[in-house]
């Protein structure tokens, strides 16, 4: 259901709406931005990309795609697992860059969970956690053991990921 100011058309109502910015990381060298209700700036100097600490990430280019979308290309690869912010300072707009686009490119073709070897001599544990910087496996002697009663804690090692871009970013 839509509501419009009396006497206006849907296009006029959209023009009266405040500018709105969305951003999504796709790869280590691609951040898609979508600016609604305002002309899309296409000069590199019109945009800012910063990391979570506020450090500027130099941009190589801004490539327009449609009237509302553009591709920001960092001058050097970024880590898609980290938090970034995209901004159009002249409009007072700043948003957190979402991870959704990058996550849609990732998958694992390996068995996840616990896999017991055919000879029963070993068990392999796998989880799919592309943003994780570390994962630990806690082993307990009994199902009723308390969380702090683990017999052993093992730091898991990063396995290679499978993604649509080869090699995968930040593996």
mmCIF file with all atom_site columns, N, CA, C and O in Angstrom, residues 86-115:
data_model
loop_
_atom_site.group_PDB
_atom_site.id
_atom_site.type_symbol
_atom_site.label_atom_id
_atom_site.label_alt_id
_atom_site.label_comp_id
_atom_site.label_asym_id
_atom_site.label_entity_id
_atom_site.label_seq_id
_atom_site.pdbx_PDB_ins_code
_atom_site.Cartn_x
_atom_site.Cartn_y
_atom_site.Cartn_z
_atom_site.occupancy
_atom_site.B_iso_or_equiv
_atom_site.pdbx_formal_charge
_atom_site.auth_seq_id
_atom_site.auth_comp_id
_atom_site.auth_asym_id
_atom_site.auth_atom_id
_atom_site.pdbx_PDB_model_num
ATOM 1   N N  . UNK A 1 86  ? 30.424 3.212   3.582  1.00 0.00 ? 86  UNK A N  1
ATOM 2   C CA . UNK A 1 86  ? 30.415 4.003   2.356  1.00 0.00 ? 86  UNK A CA 1
ATOM 3   C C  . UNK A 1 86  ? 29.693 5.306   2.677  1.00 0.00 ? 86  UNK A C  1
ATOM 4   O O  . UNK A 1 86  ? 28.709 5.312   3.415  1.00 0.00 ? 86  UNK A O  1
ATOM 5   N N  . UNK A 1 87  ? 30.189 6.393   2.093  1.00 0.00 ? 87  UNK A N  1
ATOM 6   C CA . UNK A 1 87  ? 29.596 7.686   2.395  1.00 0.00 ? 87  UNK A CA 1
ATOM 7   C C  . UNK A 1 87  ? 29.623 8.606   1.178  1.00 0.00 ? 87  UNK A C  1
ATOM 8   O O  . UNK A 1 87  ? 30.514 8.508   0.331  1.00 0.00 ? 87  UNK A O  1
ATOM 9   N N  . UNK A 1 88  ? 28.619 9.487   1.144  1.00 0.00 ? 88  UNK A N  1
ATOM 10  C CA . UNK A 1 88  ? 28.580 10.620  0.218  1.00 0.00 ? 88  UNK A CA 1
ATOM 11  C C  . UNK A 1 88  ? 28.546 11.844  1.129  1.00 0.00 ? 88  UNK A C  1
ATOM 12  O O  . UNK A 1 88  ? 27.473 12.285  1.555  1.00 0.00 ? 88  UNK A O  1
ATOM 13  N N  . UNK A 1 89  ? 29.724 12.376  1.497  1.00 0.00 ? 89  UNK A N  1
ATOM 14  C CA . UNK A 1 89  ? 29.770 13.470  2.477  1.00 0.00 ? 89  UNK A CA 1
ATOM 15  C C  . UNK A 1 89  ? 28.936 14.695  2.089  1.00 0.00 ? 89  UNK A C  1
ATOM 16  O O  . UNK A 1 89  ? 28.323 15.315  2.957  1.00 0.00 ? 89  UNK A O  1
ATOM 17  N N  . UNK A 1 90  ? 28.896 15.036  0.812  1.00 0.00 ? 90  UNK A N  1
ATOM 18  C CA . UNK A 1 90  ? 28.137 16.231  0.397  1.00 0.00 ? 90  UNK A CA 1
ATOM 19  C C  . UNK A 1 90  ? 26.647 16.101  0.699  1.00 0.00 ? 90  UNK A C  1
ATOM 20  O O  . UNK A 1 90  ? 25.949 17.106  0.828  1.00 0.00 ? 90  UNK A O  1
ATOM 21  N N  . UNK A 1 91  ? 26.151 14.868  0.816  1.00 0.00 ? 91  UNK A N  1
ATOM 22  C CA . UNK A 1 91  ? 24.741 14.635  1.130  1.00 0.00 ? 91  UNK A CA 1
ATOM 23  C C  . UNK A 1 91  ? 24.520 14.271  2.598  1.00 0.00 ? 91  UNK A C  1
ATOM 24  O O  . UNK A 1 91  ? 23.395 14.053  3.023  1.00 0.00 ? 91  UNK A O  1
ATOM 25  N N  . UNK A 1 92  ? 25.611 14.147  3.345  1.00 0.00 ? 92  UNK A N  1
ATOM 26  C CA . UNK A 1 92  ? 25.504 13.751  4.751  1.00 0.00 ? 92  UNK A CA 1
ATOM 27  C C  . UNK A 1 92  ? 25.058 12.309  4.922  1.00 0.00 ? 92  UNK A C  1
ATOM 28  O O  . UNK A 1 92  ? 24.458 11.961  5.932  1.00 0.00 ? 92  UNK A O  1
ATOM 29  N N  . UNK A 1 93  ? 25.367 11.453  3.945  1.00 0.00 ? 93  UNK A N  1
ATOM 30  C CA . UNK A 1 93  ? 24.958 10.047  3.987  1.00 0.00 ? 93  UNK A CA 1
ATOM 31  C C  . UNK A 1 93  ? 26.146 9.142   4.276  1.00 0.00 ? 93  UNK A C  1
ATOM 32  O O  . UNK A 1 93  ? 27.210 9.286   3.664  1.00 0.00 ? 93  UNK A O  1
ATOM 33  N N  . UNK A 1 94  ? 25.960 8.217   5.202  1.00 0.00 ? 94  UNK A N  1
ATOM 34  C CA . UNK A 1 94  ? 26.988 7.226   5.533  1.00 0.00 ? 94  UNK A CA 1
ATOM 35  C C  . UNK A 1 94  ? 26.277 5.960   5.971  1.00 0.00 ? 94  UNK A C  1
ATOM 36  O O  . UNK A 1 94  ? 25.369 6.011   6.808  1.00 0.00 ? 94  UNK A O  1
ATOM 37  N N  . UNK A 1 95  ? 26.658 4.813   5.382  1.00 0.00 ? 95  UNK A N  1
ATOM 38  C CA . UNK A 1 95  ? 26.039 3.538   5.733  1.00 0.00 ? 95  UNK A CA 1
ATOM 39  C C  . UNK A 1 95  ? 27.096 2.462   5.908  1.00 0.00 ? 95  UNK A C  1
ATOM 40  O O  . UNK A 1 95  ? 28.179 2.533   5.323  1.00 0.00 ? 95  UNK A O  1
ATOM 41  N N  . UNK A 1 96  ? 26.738 1.459   6.696  1.00 0.00 ? 96  UNK A N  1
ATOM 42  C CA . UNK A 1 96  ? 27.601 0.283   6.821  1.00 0.00 ? 96  UNK A CA 1
ATOM 43  C C  . UNK A 1 96  ? 27.449 -0.535  5.552  1.00 0.00 ? 96  UNK A C  1
ATOM 44  O O  . UNK A 1 96  ? 26.343 -0.737  5.054  1.00 0.00 ? 96  UNK A O  1
ATOM 45  N N  . UNK A 1 97  ? 28.572 -0.978  5.025  1.00 0.00 ? 97  UNK A N  1
ATOM 46  C CA . UNK A 1 97  ? 28.553 -1.805  3.824  1.00 0.00 ? 97  UNK A CA 1
ATOM 47  C C  . UNK A 1 97  ? 28.143 -3.210  4.232  1.00 0.00 ? 97  UNK A C  1
ATOM 48  O O  . UNK A 1 97  ? 28.782 -3.834  5.082  1.00 0.00 ? 97  UNK A O  1
ATOM 49  N N  . UNK A 1 98  ? 27.066 -3.702  3.641  1.00 0.00 ? 98  UNK A N  1
ATOM 50  C CA . UNK A 1 98  ? 26.530 -5.023  3.985  1.00 0.00 ? 98  UNK A CA 1
ATOM 51  C C  . UNK A 1 98  ? 27.383 -6.124  3.359  1.00 0.00 ? 98  UNK A C  1
ATOM 52  O O  . UNK A 1 98  ? 28.036 -5.913  2.353  1.00 0.00 ? 98  UNK A O  1
ATOM 53  N N  . UNK A 1 99  ? 27.338 -7.331  3.942  1.00 0.00 ? 99  UNK A N  1
ATOM 54  C CA . UNK A 1 99  ? 28.107 -8.487  3.469  1.00 0.00 ? 99  UNK A CA 1
ATOM 55  C C  . UNK A 1 99  ? 27.291 -9.392  2.547  1.00 0.00 ? 99  UNK A C  1
ATOM 56  O O  . UNK A 1 99  ? 27.828 -10.332 1.978  1.00 0.00 ? 99  UNK A O  1
ATOM 57  N N  . UNK A 1 100 ? 26.014 -9.138  2.410  1.00 0.00 ? 100 UNK A N  1
ATOM 58  C CA . UNK A 1 100 ? 25.110 -10.041 1.702  1.00 0.00 ? 100 UNK A CA 1
ATOM 59  C C  . UNK A 1 100 ? 25.619 -10.440 0.325  1.00 0.00 ? 100 UNK A C  1
ATOM 60  O O  . UNK A 1 100 ? 25.558 -11.601 -0.065 1.00 0.00 ? 100 UNK A O  1
ATOM 61  N N  . UNK A 1 101 ? 26.099 -9.480  -0.438 1.00 0.00 ? 101 UNK A N  1
ATOM 62  C CA . UNK A 1 101 ? 26.549 -9.769  -1.792 1.00 0.00 ? 101 UNK A CA 1
ATOM 63  C C  . UNK A 1 101 ? 27.699 -10.752 -1.831 1.00 0.00 ? 101 UNK A C  1
ATOM 64  O O  . UNK A 1 101 ? 27.744 -11.654 -2.669 1.00 0.00 ? 101 UNK A O  1
ATOM 65  N N  . UNK A 1 102 ? 28.640 -10.588 -0.921 1.00 0.00 ? 102 UNK A N  1
ATOM 66  C CA . UNK A 1 102 ? 29.782 -11.507 -0.855 1.00 0.00 ? 102 UNK A CA 1
ATOM 67  C C  . UNK A 1 102 ? 29.322 -12.887 -0.409 1.00 0.00 ? 102 UNK A C  1
ATOM 68  O O  . UNK A 1 102 ? 29.721 -13.900 -0.975 1.00 0.00 ? 102 UNK A O  1
ATOM 69  N N  . UNK A 1 103 ? 28.450 -12.939 0.601  1.00 0.00 ? 103 UNK A N  1
ATOM 70  C CA . UNK A 1 103 ? 27.971 -14.233 1.095  1.00 0.00 ? 103 UNK A CA 1
ATOM 71  C C  . UNK A 1 103 ? 27.254 -15.025 0.016  1.00 0.00 ? 103 UNK A C  1
ATOM 72  O O  . UNK A 1 103 ? 27.322 -16.244 -0.016 1.00 0.00 ? 103 UNK A O  1
ATOM 73  N N  . UNK A 1 104 ? 26.542 -14.337 -0.882 1.00 0.00 ? 104 UNK A N  1
ATOM 74  C CA . UNK A 1 104 ? 25.835 -15.042 -1.949 1.00 0.00 ? 104 UNK A CA 1
ATOM 75  C C  . UNK A 1 104 ? 26.783 -15.748 -2.917 1.00 0.00 ? 104 UNK A C  1
ATOM 76  O O  . UNK A 1 104 ? 26.364 -16.605 -3.679 1.00 0.00 ? 104 UNK A O  1
ATOM 77  N N  . UNK A 1 105 ? 28.068 -15.365 -2.919 1.00 0.00 ? 105 UNK A N  1
ATOM 78  C CA . UNK A 1 105 ? 29.023 -15.994 -3.835 1.00 0.00 ? 105 UNK A CA 1
ATOM 79  C C  . UNK A 1 105 ? 29.737 -17.184 -3.205 1.00 0.00 ? 105 UNK A C  1
ATOM 80  O O  . UNK A 1 105 ? 30.495 -17.868 -3.875 1.00 0.00 ? 105 UNK A O  1
ATOM 81  N N  . UNK A 1 106 ? 29.526 -17.416 -1.927 1.00 0.00 ? 106 UNK A N  1
ATOM 82  C CA . UNK A 1 106 ? 30.274 -18.445 -1.204 1.00 0.00 ? 106 UNK A CA 1
ATOM 83  C C  . UNK A 1 106 ? 29.460 -19.710 -0.998 1.00 0.00 ? 106 UNK A C  1
ATOM 84  O O  . UNK A 1 106 ? 28.252 -19.652 -0.799 1.00 0.00 ? 106 UNK A O  1
ATOM 85  N N  . UNK A 1 107 ? 30.137 -20.828 -1.030 1.00 0.00 ? 107 UNK A N  1
ATOM 86  C CA . UNK A 1 107 ? 29.514 -22.092 -0.682 1.00 0.00 ? 107 UNK A CA 1
ATOM 87  C C  . UNK A 1 107 ? 30.624 -23.075 -0.322 1.00 0.00 ? 107 UNK A C  1
ATOM 88  O O  . UNK A 1 107 ? 31.793 -22.836 -0.582 1.00 0.00 ? 107 UNK A O  1
ATOM 89  N N  . UNK A 1 108 ? 30.262 -24.156 0.293  1.00 0.00 ? 108 UNK A N  1
ATOM 90  C CA . UNK A 1 108 ? 31.213 -25.214 0.605  1.00 0.00 ? 108 UNK A CA 1
ATOM 91  C C  . UNK A 1 108 ? 30.728 -26.489 -0.049 1.00 0.00 ? 108 UNK A C  1
ATOM 92  O O  . UNK A 1 108 ? 29.576 -26.871 0.093  1.00 0.00 ? 108 UNK A O  1
ATOM 93  N N  . UNK A 1 109 ? 31.626 -27.138 -0.771 1.00 0.00 ? 109 UNK A N  1
ATOM 94  C CA . UNK A 1 109 ? 31.269 -28.414 -1.384 1.00 0.00 ? 109 UNK A CA 1
ATOM 95  C C  . UNK A 1 109 ? 31.745 -29.580 -0.522 1.00 0.00 ? 109 UNK A C  1
ATOM 96  O O  . UNK A 1 109 ? 31.723 -30.724 -0.946 1.00 0.00 ? 109 UNK A O  1
ATOM 97  N N  . UNK A 1 110 ? 32.164 -29.281 0.698  1.00 0.00 ? 110 UNK A N  1
ATOM 98  C CA . UNK A 1 110 ? 32.652 -30.310 1.610  1.00 0.00 ? 110 UNK A CA 1
ATOM 99  C C  . UNK A 1 110 ? 31.561 -30.659 2.622  1.00 0.00 ? 110 UNK A C  1
ATOM 100 O O  . UNK A 1 110 ? 30.694 -29.839 2.919  1.00 0.00 ? 110 UNK A O  1
ATOM 101 N N  . UNK A 1 111 ? 31.627 -31.860 3.142  1.00 0.00 ? 111 UNK A N  1
ATOM 102 C CA . UNK A 1 111 ? 30.664 -32.285 4.168  1.00 0.00 ? 111 UNK A CA 1
ATOM 103 C C  . UNK A 1 111 ? 30.873 -31.440 5.427  1.00 0.00 ? 111 UNK A C  1
ATOM 104 O O  . UNK A 1 111 ? 32.006 -31.319 5.902  1.00 0.00 ? 111 UNK A O  1
ATOM 105 N N  . UNK A 1 112 ? 29.795 -30.857 5.931  1.00 0.00 ? 112 UNK A N  1
ATOM 106 C CA . UNK A 1 112 ? 29.878 -30.036 7.137  1.00 0.00 ? 112 UNK A CA 1
ATOM 107 C C  . UNK A 1 112 ? 29.421 -30.837 8.343  1.00 0.00 ? 112 UNK A C  1
ATOM 108 O O  . UNK A 1 112 ? 28.692 -31.811 8.215  1.00 0.00 ? 112 UNK A O  1
ATOM 109 N N  . UNK A 1 113 ? 29.876 -30.415 9.529  1.00 0.00 ? 113 UNK A N  1
ATOM 110 C CA . UNK A 1 113 ? 29.543 -31.126 10.751 1.00 0.00 ? 113 UNK A CA 1
ATOM 111 C C  . UNK A 1 113 ? 30.624 -32.147 11.067 1.00 0.00 ? 113 UNK A C  1
ATOM 112 O O  . UNK A 1 113 ? 31.774 -32.007 10.668 1.00 0.00 ? 113 UNK A O  1
ATOM 113 N N  . UNK A 1 114 ? 30.242 -33.176 11.787 1.00 0.00 ? 114 UNK A N  1
ATOM 114 C CA . UNK A 1 114 ? 31.187 -34.232 12.176 1.00 0.00 ? 114 UNK A CA 1
ATOM 115 C C  . UNK A 1 114 ? 31.126 -35.375 11.167 1.00 0.00 ? 114 UNK A C  1
ATOM 116 O O  . UNK A 1 114 ? 30.060 -35.893 10.873 1.00 0.00 ? 114 UNK A O  1
ATOM 117 N N  . UNK A 1 115 ? 32.288 -35.734 10.634 1.00 0.00 ? 115 UNK A N  1
ATOM 118 C CA . UNK A 1 115 ? 32.384 -36.844 9.692  1.00 0.00 ? 115 UNK A CA 1
ATOM 119 C C  . UNK A 1 115 ? 33.353 -37.868 10.254 1.00 0.00 ? 115 UNK A C  1
ATOM 120 O O  . UNK A 1 115 ? 34.537 -37.567 10.453 1.00 0.00 ? 115 UNK A O  1
#
